[in-house]
PDB file of C-alpha atoms in Angstrom:
ATOM      1  CA  ARG U  27       0.204   0.134  -0.261  1.00  0.00           C
ATOM      2  CA  GLY U  28       2.907   2.068   0.361  1.00  0.00           C
ATOM      3  CA  GLU U  29       4.124   2.298  -3.052  1.00  0.00           C
ATOM      4  CA  ALA U  30       1.165   2.600  -4.164  1.00  0.00           C
ATOM      5  CA  LEU U  31       0.676   5.423  -2.265  1.00  0.00           C
ATOM      6  CA  ARG U  32       4.085   6.920  -3.630  1.00  0.00           C
ATOM      7  CA  LEU U  33       3.005   5.963  -6.946  1.00  0.00           C
ATOM      8  CA  MET U  34      -0.180   7.991  -6.796  1.00  0.00           C
ATOM      9  CA  ARG U  35       1.527  10.962  -5.884  1.00  0.00           C
ATOM     10  CA  ARG U  36       4.099  11.365  -8.610  1.00  0.00           C
ATOM     11  CA  LEU U  37       1.910  10.688 -11.154  1.00  0.00           C
ATOM     12  CA  PRO U  38       1.238  14.272 -11.572  1.00  0.00           C
ATOM     13  CA  SER U  39       4.512  15.003 -12.743  1.00  0.00           C
ATOM     14  CA  TYR U  40       4.260  12.834 -15.190  1.00  0.00           C
ATOM     15  CA  ALA U  41       1.749  14.431 -16.278  1.00  0.00           C
ATOM     16  CA  ARG U  42       3.447  17.664 -16.910  1.00  0.00           C
ATOM     17  CA  ASP U  43       6.838  15.772 -18.091  1.00  0.00           C
ATOM     18  CA  GLU U  44       6.954  17.113 -21.553  1.00  0.00           C
ATOM     19  CA  GLY U  45      10.407  15.275 -22.552  1.00  0.00           C
ATOM     20  CA  GLY U  46       8.682  13.235 -24.903  1.00  0.00           C
ATOM     21  CA  ALA U  47       6.248  15.068 -26.595  1.00  0.00           C
ATOM     22  CA  VAL U  48       9.231  16.258 -29.972  1.00  0.00           C
ATOM     23  CA  LEU U  49       9.307  12.941 -30.665  1.00  0.00           C
ATOM     24  CA  VAL U  50       6.213  11.925 -31.114  1.00  0.00           C
ATOM     25  CA  GLU U  51       5.646  15.124 -32.947  1.00  0.00           C
ATOM     26  CA  PHE U  52       8.551  13.585 -34.943  1.00  0.00           C
ATOM     27  CA  ALA U  53       6.068  10.369 -35.564  1.00  0.00           C
ATOM     28  CA  LEU U  54       3.181  12.179 -37.131  1.00  0.00           C
ATOM     29  CA  VAL U  55       5.420  14.638 -39.123  1.00  0.00           C
ATOM     30  CA  LEU U  56       7.540  12.401 -40.323  1.00  0.00           C
ATOM     31  CA  PRO U  57       4.959   9.884 -43.018  1.00  0.00           C
ATOM     32  CA  MET U  58       4.213  13.619 -44.654  1.00  0.00           C
ATOM     33  CA  LEU U  59       8.339  14.507 -45.222  1.00  0.00           C
ATOM     34  CA  LEU U  60       8.899  11.330 -46.655  1.00  0.00           C
ATOM     35  CA  ILE U  61       6.237  11.318 -49.002  1.00  0.00           C
ATOM     36  CA  LEU U  62       7.130  15.396 -49.980  1.00  0.00           C
ATOM     37  CA  PHE U  63      10.535  14.054 -50.402  1.00  0.00           C
ATOM     38  CA  ALA U  64       9.456  11.325 -52.567  1.00  0.00           C
ATOM     39  CA  THR U  65       7.735  13.256 -54.741  1.00  0.00           C
ATOM     40  CA  THR U  66      10.654  15.481 -55.051  1.00  0.00           C
ATOM     41  CA  ILE U  67      13.010  13.321 -56.083  1.00  0.00           C
ATOM     42  CA  GLU U  68      10.329  11.626 -58.506  1.00  0.00           C
ATOM     43  CA  SER U  69       9.767  14.661 -60.191  1.00  0.00           C
ATOM     44  CA  ALA U  70      13.492  15.135 -60.863  1.00  0.00           C
ATOM     45  CA  ARG U  71      13.646  12.352 -62.104  1.00  0.00           C
ATOM     46  CA  MET U  72      10.661  12.272 -64.515  1.00  0.00           C
ATOM     47  CA  PHE U  73      11.848  15.650 -65.900  1.00  0.00           C
ATOM     48  CA  TRP U  74      15.246  14.732 -66.015  1.00  0.00           C
ATOM     49  CA  ALA U  75      13.462  11.331 -67.940  1.00  0.00           C
ATOM     50  CA  TYR U  76      11.858  14.287 -70.547  1.00  0.00           C
ATOM     51  CA  GLN U  77      15.017  16.303 -71.305  1.00  0.00           C
ATOM     52  CA  ALA U  78      17.053  13.286 -71.865  1.00  0.00           C
ATOM     53  CA  THR U  79      14.469  11.789 -74.501  1.00  0.00           C
ATOM     54  CA  ILE U  80      14.037  15.913 -75.687  1.00  0.00           C
ATOM     55  CA  ALA U  81      17.758  15.546 -76.337  1.00  0.00           C
ATOM     56  CA  GLY U  82      17.680  11.824 -77.596  1.00  0.00           C
ATOM     57  CA  VAL U  83      14.956  12.511 -80.116  1.00  0.00           C
ATOM     58  CA  ARG U  84      16.543  15.835 -81.269  1.00  0.00           C
ATOM     59  CA  ASP U  85      19.967  14.481 -82.036  1.00  0.00           C
ATOM     60  CA  ALA U  86      18.551  11.068 -83.276  1.00  0.00           C
ATOM     61  CA  THR U  87      16.170  13.418 -86.206  1.00  0.00           C
ATOM     62  CA  ARG U  88      19.186  16.041 -86.914  1.00  0.00           C
ATOM     63  CA  PHE U  89      21.502  12.617 -87.487  1.00  0.00           C
ATOM     64  CA  VAL U  90      19.088  11.359 -89.907  1.00  0.00           C
ATOM     65  CA  ALA U  91      18.885  14.736 -91.980  1.00  0.00           C
ATOM     66  CA  ARG U  92      22.277  14.595 -92.428  1.00  0.00           C
ATOM     67  CA  ALA U  93      23.501  11.006 -93.113  1.00  0.00           C
ATOM     68  CA  ALA U  94      19.977  10.030 -94.897  1.00  0.00           C
ATOM     69  CA  ASP U  95      20.335  10.405 -99.009  1.00  0.00           C
ATOM     70  CA  ALA U  96      18.614  13.777 -99.969  1.00  0.00           C
ATOM     71  CA  ASP U  97      16.423  11.973-102.518  1.00  0.00           C
ATOM     72  CA  LEU U  98      14.495   9.455-101.017  1.00  0.00           C
ATOM     73  CA  CYS U  99      11.212  11.519-101.982  1.00  0.00           C
ATOM     74  CA  GLU U 100      12.456  10.687-105.516  1.00  0.00           C
ATOM     75  CA  THR U 101      13.481   7.334-104.783  1.00  0.00           C
ATOM     76  CA  GLY U 102      11.083   6.227-103.175  1.00  0.00           C
ATOM     77  CA  GLY U 103      12.520   5.521 -99.849  1.00  0.00           C
ATOM     78  CA  ASP U 104      11.427   4.884 -96.553  1.00  0.00           C
ATOM     79  CA  LEU U 105      13.340   5.201 -93.327  1.00  0.00           C
ATOM     80  CA  SER U 106      12.809   1.939 -92.543  1.00  0.00           C
ATOM     81  CA  GLY U 107      16.355   1.147 -92.272  1.00  0.00           C
ATOM     82  CA  TRP U 108      17.058   3.845 -89.445  1.00  0.00           C
ATOM     83  CA  GLN U 109      14.829   1.788 -86.539  1.00  0.00           C
ATOM     84  CA  GLU U 110      18.073   0.433 -84.691  1.00  0.00           C
ATOM     85  CA  THR U 111      20.292   3.448 -85.502  1.00  0.00           C
ATOM     86  CA  VAL U 112      17.694   6.344 -83.635  1.00  0.00           C
ATOM     87  CA  PHE U 113      16.811   4.357 -81.227  1.00  0.00           C
ATOM     88  CA  ASP U 114      20.253   3.531 -80.053  1.00  0.00           C
ATOM     89  CA  ILE U 115      21.194   7.320 -80.227  1.00  0.00           C
ATOM     90  CA  VAL U 116      17.760   8.150 -78.483  1.00  0.00           C
ATOM     91  CA  ALA U 117      17.603   5.471 -75.123  1.00  0.00           C
ATOM     92  CA  ASN U 118      21.632   4.608 -74.778  1.00  0.00           C
ATOM     93  CA  SER U 119      24.397   6.202 -74.017  1.00  0.00           C
ATOM     94  CA  ALA U 120      27.553   7.523 -76.044  1.00  0.00           C
ATOM     95  CA  ASP U 121      29.752   4.180 -74.647  1.00  0.00           C
ATOM     96  CA  GLY U 122      26.010   1.872 -75.066  1.00  0.00           C
ATOM     97  CA  SER U 123      24.754   1.595 -71.698  1.00  0.00           C
ATOM     98  CA  THR U 124      21.284   2.144 -71.087  1.00  0.00           C
ATOM     99  CA  LEU U 125      20.830   5.808 -70.393  1.00  0.00           C
ATOM    100  CA  PHE U 126      17.332   5.987 -68.291  1.00  0.00           C
ATOM    101  CA  PRO U 127      17.012   3.855 -65.190  1.00  0.00           C
ATOM    102  CA  ASP U 128      15.049   0.619 -64.732  1.00  0.00           C
ATOM    103  CA  SER U 129      11.609   2.582 -63.949  1.00  0.00           C
ATOM    104  CA  MET U 130      12.110   4.444 -67.246  1.00  0.00           C
ATOM    105  CA  SER U 131      12.583   3.184 -70.400  1.00  0.00           C
ATOM    106  CA  VAL U 132      11.811   4.096 -73.816  1.00  0.00           C
ATOM    107  CA  THR U 133       9.784   1.884 -75.551  1.00  0.00           C
ATOM    108  CA  ALA U 134       9.749   2.813 -79.101  1.00  0.00           C
ATOM    109  CA  VAL U 135      11.422   4.942 -81.441  1.00  0.00           C
ATOM    110  CA  THR U 136       9.945   4.864 -84.984  1.00  0.00           C
ATOM    111  CA  PRO U 137      11.246   7.135 -88.397  1.00  0.00           C
ATOM    112  CA  ALA U 138       9.116   8.664 -90.162  1.00  0.00           C
ATOM    113  CA  LEU U 139       9.432   9.824 -94.070  1.00  0.00           C
ATOM    114  CA  VAL U 140       7.123  12.928 -95.359  1.00  0.00           C
ATOM    115  CA  CYS U 141       7.650  14.306 -99.042  1.00  0.00           C
ATOM    116  CA  THR U 142       6.559  18.164 -98.997  1.00  0.00           C
ATOM    117  CA  THR U 143       6.347  20.187-101.668  1.00  0.00           C
ATOM    118  CA  ALA U 144       6.690  23.163 -99.431  1.00  0.00           C
ATOM    119  CA  ASP U 145      10.172  24.286-100.957  1.00  0.00           C
ATOM    120  CA  LEU U 146      10.190  25.611-104.017  1.00  0.00           C
ATOM    121  CA  ARG U 147      13.937  25.122-104.584  1.00  0.00           C
ATOM    122  CA  GLN U 148      13.004  21.713-104.895  1.00  0.00           C
ATOM    123  CA  ALA U 149       9.998  19.218-106.380  1.00  0.00           C
ATOM    124  CA  ARG U 150       9.417  17.731-102.892  1.00  0.00           C
ATOM    125  CA  THR U 151      11.536  17.301-100.482  1.00  0.00           C
ATOM    126  CA  PRO U 152      12.482  15.186 -97.250  1.00  0.00           C
ATOM    127  CA  VAL U 153      11.254  15.429 -94.052  1.00  0.00           C
ATOM    128  CA  ALA U 154      11.867  12.940 -91.160  1.00  0.00           C
ATOM    129  CA  THR U 155      10.275  12.644 -88.442  1.00  0.00           C
ATOM    130  CA  VAL U 156      11.395  10.509 -85.346  1.00  0.00           C
ATOM    131  CA  THR U 157       9.081   9.870 -82.420  1.00  0.00           C
ATOM    132  CA  ALA U 158      10.234   8.454 -79.068  1.00  0.00           C
ATOM    133  CA  ASP U 159       7.395   6.943 -76.528  1.00  0.00           C
ATOM    134  CA  LEU U 160       8.481   6.959 -73.070  1.00  0.00           C
ATOM    135  CA  GLN U 161       7.513   4.973 -69.728  1.00  0.00           C
ATOM    136  CA  VAL U 162       7.764   5.634 -66.699  1.00  0.00           C
ATOM    137  CA  THR U 163       7.148   3.793 -63.441  1.00  0.00           C
ATOM    138  CA  PHE U 164       7.056   4.930 -59.889  1.00  0.00           C
ATOM    139  CA  PRO U 165       9.597   2.939 -57.709  1.00  0.00           C
ATOM    140  CA  PHE U 166       8.932   4.891 -55.307  1.00  0.00           C
ATOM    141  CA  SER U 167       5.270   4.518 -55.343  1.00  0.00           C
ATOM    142  CA  SER U 168       4.621   2.525 -52.227  1.00  0.00           C
ATOM    143  CA  LEU U 169       5.958   5.572 -49.868  1.00  0.00           C
ATOM    144  CA  PHE U 170       2.765   6.679 -52.069  1.00  0.00           C
ATOM    145  CA  THR U 171       0.236   4.477 -50.723  1.00  0.00           C
ATOM    146  CA  LEU U 172       0.928   5.241 -47.019  1.00  0.00           C
ATOM    147  CA  ALA U 173      -1.323   8.249 -48.178  1.00  0.00           C
ATOM    148  CA  GLY U 174      -3.477   6.199 -50.045  1.00  0.00           C
ATOM    149  CA  VAL U 175      -2.695   6.850 -53.590  1.00  0.00           C
ATOM    150  CA  THR U 176      -1.963   5.087 -56.200  1.00  0.00           C
ATOM    151  CA  LEU U 177       0.267   5.811 -59.233  1.00  0.00           C
ATOM    152  CA  PRO U 178       0.093   4.788 -62.554  1.00  0.00           C
ATOM    153  CA  THR U 179       2.372   4.120 -65.643  1.00  0.00           C
ATOM    154  CA  VAL U 180       2.881   7.792 -67.017  1.00  0.00           C
ATOM    155  CA  ALA U 181       3.510   7.153 -71.386  1.00  0.00           C
ATOM    156  CA  THR U 182       4.616  10.563 -72.969  1.00  0.00           C
ATOM    157  CA  GLN U 183       5.233  10.946 -76.956  1.00  0.00           C
ATOM    158  CA  VAL U 184       7.858  13.182 -77.527  1.00  0.00           C
ATOM    159  CA  SER U 185       8.413  13.590 -81.575  1.00  0.00           C
ATOM    160  CA  ASP U 186      11.005  16.004 -83.929  1.00  0.00           C
ATOM    161  CA  SER U 187      10.860  16.754 -87.897  1.00  0.00           C
ATOM    162  CA  VAL U 188      14.316  17.642 -90.043  1.00  0.00           C
ATOM    163  CA  SER U 189      14.281  18.103 -93.574  1.00  0.00           C
ATOM    164  CA  ILE U 190      16.560  15.490 -94.743  1.00  0.00           C
ATOM    165  CA  PHE U 191      19.394  17.632 -96.515  1.00  0.00           C
ATOM    166  CA  GLY U 192      22.089  14.788 -96.570  1.00  0.00           C
ATOM    167  CA  SER U 193      25.617  14.043 -96.200  1.00  0.00           C
TER     168      SER U 193
END
């Protein structure tokens, strides 16, 4: 009975003690901070992948414009033989390794030829268009489920066109 009485006298001092309050507040705020951090990282990675894809498509289109024959419209040619080359330019780095992480991938790169009559110097001008499909899956999506959000896979398309003037 003496032990219980002594414990009852200390109870008000435990109620006034705020030593663990900071830890409880941190535990409440930590999931929100993790979601904010993951959102920032994912946004930066998506922006980088999109910009890298734009640069790759631009480089591939310029390469085709310089390397393809300028008389494709007259000879009835096409750009189907450039499929592997333009995919390599867009999706791979200079040493041949994959440019994007596993969660981001270039699923297809398609070169196309259109013959236009807008140029007055030639009867028909060949125009090369390179289109790339980019697919992004979120590697940190499990953190977003803490907030009750399910992230879908994002797919986008990037294309660029340039007149072919040959080598």
